[in-house]
Amino acid sequence: MEAAKRGITIISAVSQYSDEKIKQIHQLAKQTCVLHSANITLGINFLIITAKILKNIAPYTDIEVIEEHFKKKPEVSGTAKVIARELNLPEENIKSVRAGGIIGVHEILFGFPYQTVRLKHESITREAFGNGILFAVENLQGKPKGFYSMEDLLLPFFKLQEGEPQIAKRKQWWQFWLK
């Protein structure tokens, strides 16, 4: 691909690439900085990381994935399949709802004894995807060539430590939204 030859950062956000396409993306990462995410929204990627943490804390819970989309979406959401795969769940644990013009809702239900935890993400508008791309572009700056995921970019923000650099970076990224 021409972008890789020129050292231009490549960002890909497709949930159902073939294995061959994924291998091709990894090849491009030898020439430039490449990020691939099945879903580029910050919320979904935060949801997946949080769900993995909760599953590690309480592996005995019942876990279900619920996805909602617009009425005419025929197949199960690729993002829901990724969530199930990341949590080592069978696709049978995905429940689908089709109604109206829903852009995308993904929920992970953890059924504990005596309590329930629900992690939910809803895309209100498609701009959520653009915001994820902006976050990726900013956080890939200065990184060496190679293959990255949204998880790679988000995990440093999970460190609960004091320090001005992370706080300043967070404020800087959100500034465009506050205008």
mmCIF file of N, CA and C in Angstrom, residues 38 41 47 50-51 55 59 70 74 82 84 86 108-109 114 130 133 148 156 169-170 175 178:
data_model
loop_
_atom_site.group_PDB
_atom_site.id
_atom_site.type_symbol
_atom_site.label_atom_id
_atom_site.label_comp_id
_atom_site.label_asym_id
_atom_site.label_seq_id
_atom_site.Cartn_x
_atom_site.Cartn_y
_atom_site.Cartn_z
ATOM 1 N N ALA A 38 -11.492 -3.289 15.743
ATOM 2 C CA ALA A 38 -12.776 -3.734 15.185
ATOM 3 C C ALA A 38 -13.837 -2.633 15.323
ATOM 4 N N THR A 41 -14.564 3.433 18.387
ATOM 5 C CA THR A 41 -15.082 4.340 19.415
ATOM 6 C C THR A 41 -14.354 4.111 20.741
ATOM 7 N N LEU A 47 -15.225 -0.172 27.246
ATOM 8 C CA LEU A 47 -16.142 -1.215 27.694
ATOM 9 C C LEU A 47 -15.469 -2.589 27.659
ATOM 10 N N THR A 50 -12.759 -2.819 30.419
ATOM 11 C CA THR A 50 -13.422 -2.900 31.723
ATOM 12 C C THR A 50 -14.046 -4.281 31.933
ATOM 13 N N ALA A 51 -14.669 -4.808 30.890
ATOM 14 C CA ALA A 51 -15.284 -6.139 30.986
ATOM 15 C C ALA A 51 -14.232 -7.220 31.233
ATOM 16 N N LYS A 55 -14.198 -9.624 34.427
ATOM 17 C CA LYS A 55 -14.193 -11.082 34.264
ATOM 18 C C LYS A 55 -13.015 -11.703 35.009
ATOM 19 N N PRO A 59 -14.483 -14.542 37.610
ATOM 20 C CA PRO A 59 -14.653 -15.420 36.447
ATOM 21 C C PRO A 59 -15.862 -16.358 36.534
ATOM 22 N N PHE A 70 -30.234 -0.812 14.081
ATOM 23 C CA PHE A 70 -31.364 -0.411 13.251
ATOM 24 C C PHE A 70 -32.090 -1.632 12.686
ATOM 25 N N PRO A 74 -29.119 -6.959 9.040
ATOM 26 C CA PRO A 74 -29.461 -8.382 8.980
ATOM 27 C C PRO A 74 -28.624 -9.303 9.877
ATOM 28 N N VAL A 82 -16.798 -9.432 18.458
ATOM 29 C CA VAL A 82 -15.485 -9.119 19.030
ATOM 30 C C VAL A 82 -15.559 -9.123 20.555
ATOM 31 N N ALA A 84 -17.622 -10.777 22.459
ATOM 32 C CA ALA A 84 -17.734 -12.183 22.884
ATOM 33 C C ALA A 84 -16.377 -12.882 22.790
ATOM 34 N N GLU A 86 -13.350 -11.528 22.843
ATOM 35 C CA GLU A 86 -12.428 -10.970 23.837
ATOM 36 C C GLU A 86 -12.700 -11.517 25.236
ATOM 37 N N ILE A 108 -22.901 -5.474 28.104
ATOM 38 C CA ILE A 108 -22.395 -6.726 28.668
ATOM 39 C C ILE A 108 -23.008 -6.844 30.054
ATOM 40 N N LEU A 109 -23.732 -7.917 30.249
ATOM 41 C CA LEU A 109 -24.421 -8.160 31.519
ATOM 42 C C LEU A 109 -23.645 -9.227 32.288
ATOM 43 N N TYR A 114 -26.709 -12.557 43.672
ATOM 44 C CA TYR A 114 -27.235 -11.454 44.482
ATOM 45 C C TYR A 114 -26.986 -10.053 43.916
ATOM 46 N N GLY A 130 -15.636 9.130 14.527
ATOM 47 C CA GLY A 130 -14.654 10.163 14.192
ATOM 48 C C GLY A 130 -13.835 10.577 15.402
ATOM 49 N N ILE A 133 -11.135 8.107 15.968
ATOM 50 C CA ILE A 133 -10.027 8.272 15.026
ATOM 51 C C ILE A 133 -9.125 9.425 15.477
ATOM 52 N N TYR A 148 -0.637 -1.577 16.290
ATOM 53 C CA TYR A 148 -1.242 -1.128 17.540
ATOM 54 C C TYR A 148 -2.738 -1.403 17.533
ATOM 55 N N PRO A 156 -2.626 2.807 29.071
ATOM 56 C CA PRO A 156 -1.871 3.739 29.925
ATOM 57 C C PRO A 156 -2.775 4.669 30.747
ATOM 58 N N LYS A 169 -2.420 15.632 28.975
ATOM 59 C CA LYS A 169 -2.725 14.993 27.698
ATOM 60 C C LYS A 169 -4.230 14.780 27.558
ATOM 61 N N ARG A 170 -4.859 14.326 28.619
ATOM 62 C CA ARG A 170 -6.292 14.093 28.589
ATOM 63 C C ARG A 170 -7.040 15.390 28.301
ATOM 64 N N GLN A 175 -10.107 19.073 24.442
ATOM 65 C CA GLN A 175 -10.311 20.491 24.180
ATOM 66 C C GLN A 175 -11.155 20.728 22.928
ATOM 67 N N LEU A 178 -14.852 20.692 23.607
ATOM 68 C CA LEU A 178 -15.417 21.703 24.483
ATOM 69 C C LEU A 178 -15.674 23.029 23.766
#
